[in-house]
Amino acid sequence: MTVSKDVSGGVALWRRIVDAIRLDIVGGKLASGDRLPTEAILAERFSANRHTVRRALAVLADEGVVGAEQGRGTFVRSARRLSYPIGKRTRFSEGLAGQASVTSGQLLSSRIENASAAGAAALGIKPGAKVVRMETLSLADGRPLSRATAWLDYRNFADFAGRYTALGSFTAVFASYGIADYSRASTRVSARHADVEETKLLDLTPGAILLVSEAVDADSDGNPISYALSRFPAERMELVV
């Protein structure tokens, strides 16, 4: 049996195994119904002992991602993810059409703050200028799918938060300002672990992986109207560019 410590590079080894199996599922290497490699093979792959492998599999089982069948092995239970297209016209409700019956948005909090250097560059304003900061949660069929932070130029959207509370979508609020349509000017996608707050709000297990979209939307004249960081659970969503 391979003997190893349960940490590697500051990250618990069992969590690294969980992440790797999640990514195998997210990336399509494992599909619903597929049998996972044996504990011995996984232990060899990750230079871990079997106790560490069992701990990782237990976490995935608690999530409902895998399930053990006595005498047969451990199988992928849930590999289905929603596809969210990212293009020139990116909308949460439209993007999930045909995949979810009901979509909704919740305003978690809002405040006025000074624009950071990154936010100012994205919005085409001076660093330190006033911006409206929005913290939101988007759901599909009652299930949380996106935790977002958005910034808007205060001069143009001073009461954006109040309108969002009443209307429930960014598209509707922009329309209320006379912006009938807008498009995606840029998108950057990265991945990281969910923090404590994101884990709670998105109903995830500790160590879950998020897909992070950094995006700028612009009006029909090409003027930036919002800068946003959206976090999607990788186990539930795939971003299609």
PDB file of C-alpha atoms in Angstrom:
ATOM      1  CA  MET A   1       0.000   0.000   0.000  1.00  0.00           C
ATOM      2  CA  THR A   2       1.235   3.467  -0.869  1.00  0.00           C
ATOM      3  CA  VAL A   3       1.770   5.623   2.189  1.00  0.00           C
ATOM      4  CA  SER A   4       1.445   9.392   1.933  1.00  0.00           C
ATOM      5  CA  LYS A   5       0.585  12.376   4.022  1.00  0.00           C
ATOM      6  CA  ASP A   6      -2.887  13.784   3.559  1.00  0.00           C
ATOM      7  CA  VAL A   7      -1.631  17.157   2.391  1.00  0.00           C
ATOM      8  CA  SER A   8       0.089  18.317  -0.788  1.00  0.00           C
ATOM      9  CA  GLY A   9       1.135  21.837  -1.623  1.00  0.00           C
ATOM     10  CA  GLY A  10      -0.957  23.183   1.262  1.00  0.00           C
ATOM     11  CA  VAL A  11      -4.159  21.569  -0.079  1.00  0.00           C
ATOM     12  CA  ALA A  12      -5.565  18.431   1.541  1.00  0.00           C
ATOM     13  CA  LEU A  13      -4.864  15.468  -0.728  1.00  0.00           C
ATOM     14  CA  TRP A  14      -8.429  14.150  -0.435  1.00  0.00           C
ATOM     15  CA  ARG A  15      -9.677  17.498  -1.752  1.00  0.00           C
ATOM     16  CA  ARG A  16      -7.304  17.319  -4.708  1.00  0.00           C
ATOM     17  CA  ILE A  17      -8.692  13.872  -5.516  1.00  0.00           C
ATOM     18  CA  VAL A  18     -12.258  15.201  -5.285  1.00  0.00           C
ATOM     19  CA  ASP A  19     -11.352  18.085  -7.610  1.00  0.00           C
ATOM     20  CA  ALA A  20      -9.695  15.774 -10.122  1.00  0.00           C
ATOM     21  CA  ILE A  21     -12.695  13.431 -10.277  1.00  0.00           C
ATOM     22  CA  ARG A  22     -15.078  16.395 -10.537  1.00  0.00           C
ATOM     23  CA  LEU A  23     -13.007  17.743 -13.432  1.00  0.00           C
ATOM     24  CA  ASP A  24     -13.021  14.326 -15.123  1.00  0.00           C
ATOM     25  CA  ILE A  25     -16.828  14.485 -15.007  1.00  0.00           C
ATOM     26  CA  VAL A  26     -17.044  18.152 -16.005  1.00  0.00           C
ATOM     27  CA  GLY A  27     -14.608  17.560 -18.866  1.00  0.00           C
ATOM     28  CA  GLY A  28     -16.520  14.575 -20.194  1.00  0.00           C
ATOM     29  CA  LYS A  29     -13.968  11.897 -19.337  1.00  0.00           C
ATOM     30  CA  LEU A  30     -16.589  10.295 -17.093  1.00  0.00           C
ATOM     31  CA  ALA A  31     -20.310  10.214 -17.900  1.00  0.00           C
ATOM     32  CA  SER A  32     -23.389   9.215 -15.917  1.00  0.00           C
ATOM     33  CA  GLY A  33     -23.296   5.475 -15.297  1.00  0.00           C
ATOM     34  CA  ASP A  34     -19.542   5.110 -15.786  1.00  0.00           C
ATOM     35  CA  ARG A  35     -17.629   3.143 -13.184  1.00  0.00           C
ATOM     36  CA  LEU A  36     -14.775   4.900 -11.452  1.00  0.00           C
ATOM     37  CA  PRO A  37     -11.353   3.257 -11.240  1.00  0.00           C
ATOM     38  CA  THR A  38     -10.838   1.057  -8.190  1.00  0.00           C
ATOM     39  CA  GLU A  39      -9.544   2.493  -4.924  1.00  0.00           C
ATOM     40  CA  ALA A  40      -6.183   0.847  -5.608  1.00  0.00           C
ATOM     41  CA  ILE A  41      -5.876   2.496  -9.015  1.00  0.00           C
ATOM     42  CA  LEU A  42      -6.935   5.893  -7.644  1.00  0.00           C
ATOM     43  CA  ALA A  43      -4.483   5.524  -4.756  1.00  0.00           C
ATOM     44  CA  GLU A  44      -1.687   4.857  -7.238  1.00  0.00           C
ATOM     45  CA  ARG A  45      -2.755   7.738  -9.500  1.00  0.00           C
ATOM     46  CA  PHE A  46      -2.651  10.264  -6.673  1.00  0.00           C
ATOM     47  CA  SER A  47       0.155   8.702  -4.602  1.00  0.00           C
ATOM     48  CA  ALA A  48      -2.311   8.420  -1.749  1.00  0.00           C
ATOM     49  CA  ASN A  49      -3.371   5.771   0.715  1.00  0.00           C
ATOM     50  CA  ARG A  50      -6.767   4.106   0.401  1.00  0.00           C
ATOM     51  CA  HIS A  51      -8.149   5.884   3.468  1.00  0.00           C
ATOM     52  CA  THR A  52      -7.583   9.223   1.687  1.00  0.00           C
ATOM     53  CA  VAL A  53      -9.233   7.909  -1.489  1.00  0.00           C
ATOM     54  CA  ARG A  54     -12.242   6.660   0.510  1.00  0.00           C
ATOM     55  CA  ARG A  55     -12.604  10.081   2.132  1.00  0.00           C
ATOM     56  CA  ALA A  56     -12.659  11.748  -1.305  1.00  0.00           C
ATOM     57  CA  LEU A  57     -15.229   9.285  -2.634  1.00  0.00           C
ATOM     58  CA  ALA A  58     -17.372   9.818   0.463  1.00  0.00           C
ATOM     59  CA  VAL A  59     -17.474  13.565  -0.210  1.00  0.00           C
ATOM     60  CA  LEU A  60     -18.554  12.946  -3.809  1.00  0.00           C
ATOM     61  CA  ALA A  61     -21.171  10.456  -2.613  1.00  0.00           C
ATOM     62  CA  ASP A  62     -22.567  13.009  -0.150  1.00  0.00           C
ATOM     63  CA  GLU A  63     -22.966  15.400  -3.080  1.00  0.00           C
ATOM     64  CA  GLY A  64     -24.817  12.748  -5.049  1.00  0.00           C
ATOM     65  CA  VAL A  65     -22.167  12.841  -7.766  1.00  0.00           C
ATOM     66  CA  VAL A  66     -21.166   9.192  -7.303  1.00  0.00           C
ATOM     67  CA  GLY A  67     -22.642   6.134  -5.621  1.00  0.00           C
ATOM     68  CA  ALA A  68     -21.211   2.818  -4.510  1.00  0.00           C
ATOM     69  CA  GLU A  69     -22.814  -0.503  -5.461  1.00  0.00           C
ATOM     70  CA  GLN A  70     -21.738  -3.430  -3.328  1.00  0.00           C
ATOM     71  CA  GLY A  71     -19.697  -5.917  -5.283  1.00  0.00           C
ATOM     72  CA  ARG A  72     -19.658  -3.746  -8.408  1.00  0.00           C
ATOM     73  CA  GLY A  73     -17.775  -0.553  -7.558  1.00  0.00           C
ATOM     74  CA  THR A  74     -18.428   3.197  -7.526  1.00  0.00           C
ATOM     75  CA  PHE A  75     -20.377   4.790 -10.367  1.00  0.00           C
ATOM     76  CA  VAL A  76     -21.031   8.328 -11.610  1.00  0.00           C
ATOM     77  CA  ARG A  77     -24.582   9.227 -10.603  1.00  0.00           C
ATOM     78  CA  SER A  78     -24.972  12.807 -11.794  1.00  0.00           C
ATOM     79  CA  ALA A  79     -22.976  14.205 -14.671  1.00  0.00           C
ATOM     80  CA  ARG A  80     -25.695  16.367 -16.195  1.00  0.00           C
ATOM     81  CA  ARG A  81     -24.903  20.042 -16.308  1.00  0.00           C
ATOM     82  CA  LEU A  82     -26.741  23.007 -17.745  1.00  0.00           C
ATOM     83  CA  SER A  83     -25.154  24.704 -20.749  1.00  0.00           C
ATOM     84  CA  TYR A  84     -24.850  28.481 -20.582  1.00  0.00           C
ATOM     85  CA  PRO A  85     -23.873  30.094 -23.895  1.00  0.00           C
ATOM     86  CA  ILE A  86     -21.547  33.085 -23.821  1.00  0.00           C
ATOM     87  CA  GLY A  87     -21.615  35.192 -26.960  1.00  0.00           C
ATOM     88  CA  LYS A  88     -22.404  38.668 -28.200  1.00  0.00           C
ATOM     89  CA  ARG A  89     -25.851  38.508 -26.610  1.00  0.00           C
ATOM     90  CA  THR A  90     -25.541  36.811 -23.217  1.00  0.00           C
ATOM     91  CA  ARG A  91     -28.710  36.621 -21.078  1.00  0.00           C
ATOM     92  CA  PHE A  92     -29.284  34.310 -18.111  1.00  0.00           C
ATOM     93  CA  SER A  93     -32.937  33.469 -18.845  1.00  0.00           C
ATOM     94  CA  GLU A  94     -32.481  33.126 -22.591  1.00  0.00           C
ATOM     95  CA  GLY A  95     -29.315  31.087 -22.166  1.00  0.00           C
ATOM     96  CA  LEU A  96     -31.128  28.497 -20.059  1.00  0.00           C
ATOM     97  CA  ALA A  97     -34.256  28.365 -22.238  1.00  0.00           C
ATOM     98  CA  GLY A  98     -35.349  24.764 -22.705  1.00  0.00           C
ATOM     99  CA  GLN A  99     -33.195  23.633 -19.774  1.00  0.00           C
ATOM    100  CA  ALA A 100     -35.016  25.301 -16.882  1.00  0.00           C
ATOM    101  CA  SER A 101     -38.698  26.117 -16.428  1.00  0.00           C
ATOM    102  CA  VAL A 102     -38.297  29.126 -14.145  1.00  0.00           C
ATOM    103  CA  THR A 103     -35.339  31.484 -13.760  1.00  0.00           C
ATOM    104  CA  SER A 104     -35.106  34.283 -11.223  1.00  0.00           C
ATOM    105  CA  GLY A 105     -32.687  36.744  -9.665  1.00  0.00           C
ATOM    106  CA  GLN A 106     -32.265  37.925  -6.092  1.00  0.00           C
ATOM    107  CA  LEU A 107     -30.591  41.093  -4.898  1.00  0.00           C
ATOM    108  CA  LEU A 108     -28.416  40.171  -1.928  1.00  0.00           C
ATOM    109  CA  SER A 109     -27.075  43.664  -1.286  1.00  0.00           C
ATOM    110  CA  SER A 110     -26.048  46.894  -2.974  1.00  0.00           C
ATOM    111  CA  ARG A 111     -23.971  49.928  -2.136  1.00  0.00           C
ATOM    112  CA  ILE A 112     -22.222  52.944  -3.594  1.00  0.00           C
ATOM    113  CA  GLU A 113     -18.425  52.722  -3.628  1.00  0.00           C
ATOM    114  CA  ASN A 114     -15.373  54.095  -5.415  1.00  0.00           C
ATOM    115  CA  ALA A 115     -14.334  52.282  -8.582  1.00  0.00           C
ATOM    116  CA  SER A 116     -11.228  50.138  -8.432  1.00  0.00           C
ATOM    117  CA  ALA A 117      -8.597  50.437 -11.147  1.00  0.00           C
ATOM    118  CA  ALA A 118      -9.942  47.316 -12.875  1.00  0.00           C
ATOM    119  CA  GLY A 119     -13.554  48.430 -12.598  1.00  0.00           C
ATOM    120  CA  ALA A 120     -12.765  51.937 -13.819  1.00  0.00           C
ATOM    121  CA  ALA A 121     -10.881  50.598 -16.849  1.00  0.00           C
ATOM    122  CA  ALA A 122     -13.754  48.240 -17.695  1.00  0.00           C
ATOM    123  CA  LEU A 123     -16.392  50.984 -17.413  1.00  0.00           C
ATOM    124  CA  GLY A 124     -14.320  53.725 -19.040  1.00  0.00           C
ATOM    125  CA  ILE A 125     -14.415  56.005 -15.995  1.00  0.00           C
ATOM    126  CA  LYS A 126     -11.798  57.491 -13.689  1.00  0.00           C
ATOM    127  CA  PRO A 127     -10.442  55.347 -10.821  1.00  0.00           C
ATOM    128  CA  GLY A 128     -12.223  56.347  -7.644  1.00  0.00           C
ATOM    129  CA  ALA A 129     -15.364  57.527  -9.427  1.00  0.00           C
ATOM    130  CA  LYS A 130     -18.664  56.475  -7.842  1.00  0.00           C
ATOM    131  CA  VAL A 131     -20.109  53.141  -8.933  1.00  0.00           C
ATOM    132  CA  VAL A 132     -23.144  51.103  -7.935  1.00  0.00           C
ATOM    133  CA  ARG A 133     -22.122  47.688  -6.654  1.00  0.00           C
ATOM    134  CA  MET A 134     -24.689  44.883  -6.923  1.00  0.00           C
ATOM    135  CA  GLU A 135     -24.470  41.488  -5.241  1.00  0.00           C
ATOM    136  CA  THR A 136     -26.924  39.028  -6.798  1.00  0.00           C
ATOM    137  CA  LEU A 137     -27.899  35.370  -6.848  1.00  0.00           C
ATOM    138  CA  SER A 138     -29.477  33.782  -9.933  1.00  0.00           C
ATOM    139  CA  LEU A 139     -31.561  30.616  -9.726  1.00  0.00           C
ATOM    140  CA  ALA A 140     -33.057  28.116 -12.155  1.00  0.00           C
ATOM    141  CA  ASP A 141     -36.017  26.058 -10.961  1.00  0.00           C
ATOM    142  CA  GLY A 142     -35.180  27.183  -7.437  1.00  0.00           C
ATOM    143  CA  ARG A 143     -31.581  25.968  -7.623  1.00  0.00           C
ATOM    144  CA  PRO A 144     -28.771  28.545  -7.246  1.00  0.00           C
ATOM    145  CA  LEU A 145     -26.611  28.646 -10.381  1.00  0.00           C
ATOM    146  CA  SER A 146     -24.782  31.952 -10.284  1.00  0.00           C
ATOM    147  CA  ARG A 147     -23.386  34.306  -7.652  1.00  0.00           C
ATOM    148  CA  ALA A 148     -22.478  37.633  -9.235  1.00  0.00           C
ATOM    149  CA  THR A 149     -20.987  40.998  -8.367  1.00  0.00           C
ATOM    150  CA  ALA A 150     -21.670  43.806 -10.841  1.00  0.00           C
ATOM    151  CA  TRP A 151     -20.538  47.424 -11.011  1.00  0.00           C
ATOM    152  CA  LEU A 152     -22.278  50.238 -12.901  1.00  0.00           C
ATOM    153  CA  ASP A 153     -21.472  53.926 -13.374  1.00  0.00           C
ATOM    154  CA  TYR A 154     -23.360  55.813 -10.651  1.00  0.00           C
ATOM    155  CA  ARG A 155     -23.892  58.833 -12.901  1.00  0.00           C
ATOM    156  CA  ASN A 156     -26.028  56.732 -15.271  1.00  0.00           C
ATOM    157  CA  PHE A 157     -27.553  54.117 -12.958  1.00  0.00           C
ATOM    158  CA  ALA A 158     -27.911  55.672  -9.508  1.00  0.00           C
ATOM    159  CA  ASP A 159     -31.138  53.811  -8.670  1.00  0.00           C
ATOM    160  CA  PHE A 160     -30.304  50.558 -10.469  1.00  0.00           C
ATOM    161  CA  ALA A 161     -30.633  48.457  -7.289  1.00  0.00           C
ATOM    162  CA  GLY A 162     -34.161  49.671  -6.600  1.00  0.00           C
ATOM    163  CA  ARG A 163     -35.260  48.962 -10.146  1.00  0.00           C
ATOM    164  CA  TYR A 164     -33.679  45.507 -10.029  1.00  0.00           C
ATOM    165  CA  THR A 165     -35.613  44.689  -6.866  1.00  0.00           C
ATOM    166  CA  ALA A 166     -38.832  45.601  -8.670  1.00  0.00           C
ATOM    167  CA  LEU A 167     -38.067  44.053 -12.067  1.00  0.00           C
ATOM    168  CA  GLY A 168     -35.829  41.067 -11.217  1.00  0.00           C
ATOM    169  CA  SER A 169     -33.494  41.105 -14.228  1.00  0.00           C
ATOM    170  CA  PHE A 170     -30.668  43.235 -15.591  1.00  0.00           C
ATOM    171  CA  THR A 171     -32.212  43.175 -19.071  1.00  0.00           C
ATOM    172  CA  ALA A 172     -35.494  44.632 -17.778  1.00  0.00           C
ATOM    173  CA  VAL A 173     -33.699  47.287 -15.745  1.00  0.00           C
ATOM    174  CA  PHE A 174     -31.555  48.384 -18.681  1.00  0.00           C
ATOM    175  CA  ALA A 175     -34.727  48.597 -20.776  1.00  0.00           C
ATOM    176  CA  SER A 176     -36.235  50.872 -18.125  1.00  0.00           C
ATOM    177  CA  TYR A 177     -33.290  53.227 -18.721  1.00  0.00           C
ATOM    178  CA  GLY A 178     -33.976  53.218 -22.462  1.00  0.00           C
ATOM    179  CA  ILE A 179     -31.314  50.649 -23.303  1.00  0.00           C
ATOM    180  CA  ALA A 180     -33.390  48.302 -25.452  1.00  0.00           C
ATOM    181  CA  ASP A 181     -30.492  46.016 -26.240  1.00  0.00           C
ATOM    182  CA  TYR A 182     -26.881  45.494 -25.241  1.00  0.00           C
ATOM    183  CA  SER A 183     -24.088  43.078 -26.076  1.00  0.00           C
ATOM    184  CA  ARG A 184     -21.097  41.381 -24.522  1.00  0.00           C
ATOM    185  CA  ALA A 185     -17.947  43.398 -25.153  1.00  0.00           C
ATOM    186  CA  SER A 186     -15.548  40.951 -23.497  1.00  0.00           C
ATOM    187  CA  THR A 187     -15.477  37.801 -21.370  1.00  0.00           C
ATOM    188  CA  ARG A 188     -12.652  36.112 -19.497  1.00  0.00           C
ATOM    189  CA  VAL A 189     -13.188  32.746 -17.825  1.00  0.00           C
ATOM    190  CA  SER A 190     -11.114  31.224 -15.031  1.00  0.00           C
ATOM    191  CA  ALA A 191     -11.620  28.619 -12.302  1.00  0.00           C
ATOM    192  CA  ARG A 192     -11.038  28.484  -8.548  1.00  0.00           C
ATOM    193  CA  HIS A 193     -12.394  26.993  -5.334  1.00  0.00           C
ATOM    194  CA  ALA A 194     -15.552  28.458  -3.809  1.00  0.00           C
ATOM    195  CA  ASP A 195     -15.041  30.511  -0.664  1.00  0.00           C
ATOM    196  CA  VAL A 196     -17.144  30.067   2.479  1.00  0.00           C
ATOM    197  CA  GLU A 197     -19.845  32.554   1.466  1.00  0.00           C
ATOM    198  CA  GLU A 198     -20.135  31.153  -2.070  1.00  0.00           C
ATOM    199  CA  THR A 199     -20.283  27.605  -0.740  1.00  0.00           C
ATOM    200  CA  LYS A 200     -23.229  28.521   1.484  1.00  0.00           C
ATOM    201  CA  LEU A 201     -25.177  30.615  -1.044  1.00  0.00           C
ATOM    202  CA  LEU A 202     -24.716  28.172  -3.930  1.00  0.00           C
ATOM    203  CA  ASP A 203     -25.411  25.156  -1.694  1.00  0.00           C
ATOM    204  CA  LEU A 204     -22.065  23.474  -2.410  1.00  0.00           C
ATOM    205  CA  THR A 205     -19.736  21.221  -0.490  1.00  0.00           C
ATOM    206  CA  PRO A 206     -16.428  22.668   0.743  1.00  0.00           C
ATOM    207  CA  GLY A 207     -13.804  22.720  -1.978  1.00  0.00           C
ATOM    208  CA  ALA A 208     -16.245  22.862  -4.896  1.00  0.00           C
ATOM    209  CA  ILE A 209     -14.892  24.376  -8.100  1.00  0.00           C
ATOM    210  CA  LEU A 210     -16.340  27.559  -9.588  1.00  0.00           C
ATOM    211  CA  LEU A 211     -16.157  28.838 -13.144  1.00  0.00           C
ATOM    212  CA  VAL A 212     -15.590  32.590 -12.917  1.00  0.00           C
ATOM    213  CA  SER A 213     -16.702  34.869 -15.750  1.00  0.00           C
ATOM    214  CA  GLU A 214     -15.280  38.408 -15.848  1.00  0.00           C
ATOM    215  CA  ALA A 215     -17.429  40.306 -18.317  1.00  0.00           C
ATOM    216  CA  VAL A 216     -18.136  43.757 -19.724  1.00  0.00           C
ATOM    217  CA  ASP A 217     -21.460  44.581 -21.398  1.00  0.00           C
ATOM    218  CA  ALA A 218     -21.908  47.550 -23.718  1.00  0.00           C
ATOM    219  CA  ASP A 219     -24.862  49.414 -25.237  1.00  0.00           C
ATOM    220  CA  SER A 220     -25.566  49.592 -28.973  1.00  0.00           C
ATOM    221  CA  ASP A 221     -23.103  52.474 -29.326  1.00  0.00           C
ATOM    222  CA  GLY A 222     -20.316  50.450 -27.733  1.00  0.00           C
ATOM    223  CA  ASN A 223     -20.348  52.308 -24.406  1.00  0.00           C
ATOM    224  CA  PRO A 224     -19.648  50.040 -21.380  1.00  0.00           C
ATOM    225  CA  ILE A 225     -22.667  49.777 -19.096  1.00  0.00           C
ATOM    226  CA  SER A 226     -21.663  47.034 -16.630  1.00  0.00           C
ATOM    227  CA  TYR A 227     -18.650  45.158 -15.355  1.00  0.00           C
ATOM    228  CA  ALA A 228     -19.384  41.857 -13.611  1.00  0.00           C
ATOM    229  CA  LEU A 229     -17.781  38.839 -11.976  1.00  0.00           C
ATOM    230  CA  SER A 230     -20.110  35.823 -12.111  1.00  0.00           C
ATOM    231  CA  ARG A 231     -19.360  32.540 -10.351  1.00  0.00           C
ATOM    232  CA  PHE A 232     -20.939  29.297 -11.588  1.00  0.00           C
ATOM    233  CA  PRO A 233     -20.654  25.844  -9.912  1.00  0.00           C
ATOM    234  CA  ALA A 234     -18.618  23.745 -12.353  1.00  0.00           C
ATOM    235  CA  GLU A 235     -20.497  20.609 -11.305  1.00  0.00           C
ATOM    236  CA  ARG A 236     -23.815  22.139 -12.452  1.00  0.00           C
ATOM    237  CA  MET A 237     -22.890  24.439 -15.306  1.00  0.00           C
ATOM    238  CA  GLU A 238     -20.775  24.503 -18.433  1.00  0.00           C
ATOM    239  CA  LEU A 239     -19.964  27.759 -20.219  1.00  0.00           C
ATOM    240  CA  VAL A 240     -20.180  27.455 -23.986  1.00  0.00           C
ATOM    241  CA  VAL A 241     -18.357  30.145 -25.944  1.00  0.00           C
TER     242      VAL A 241
END
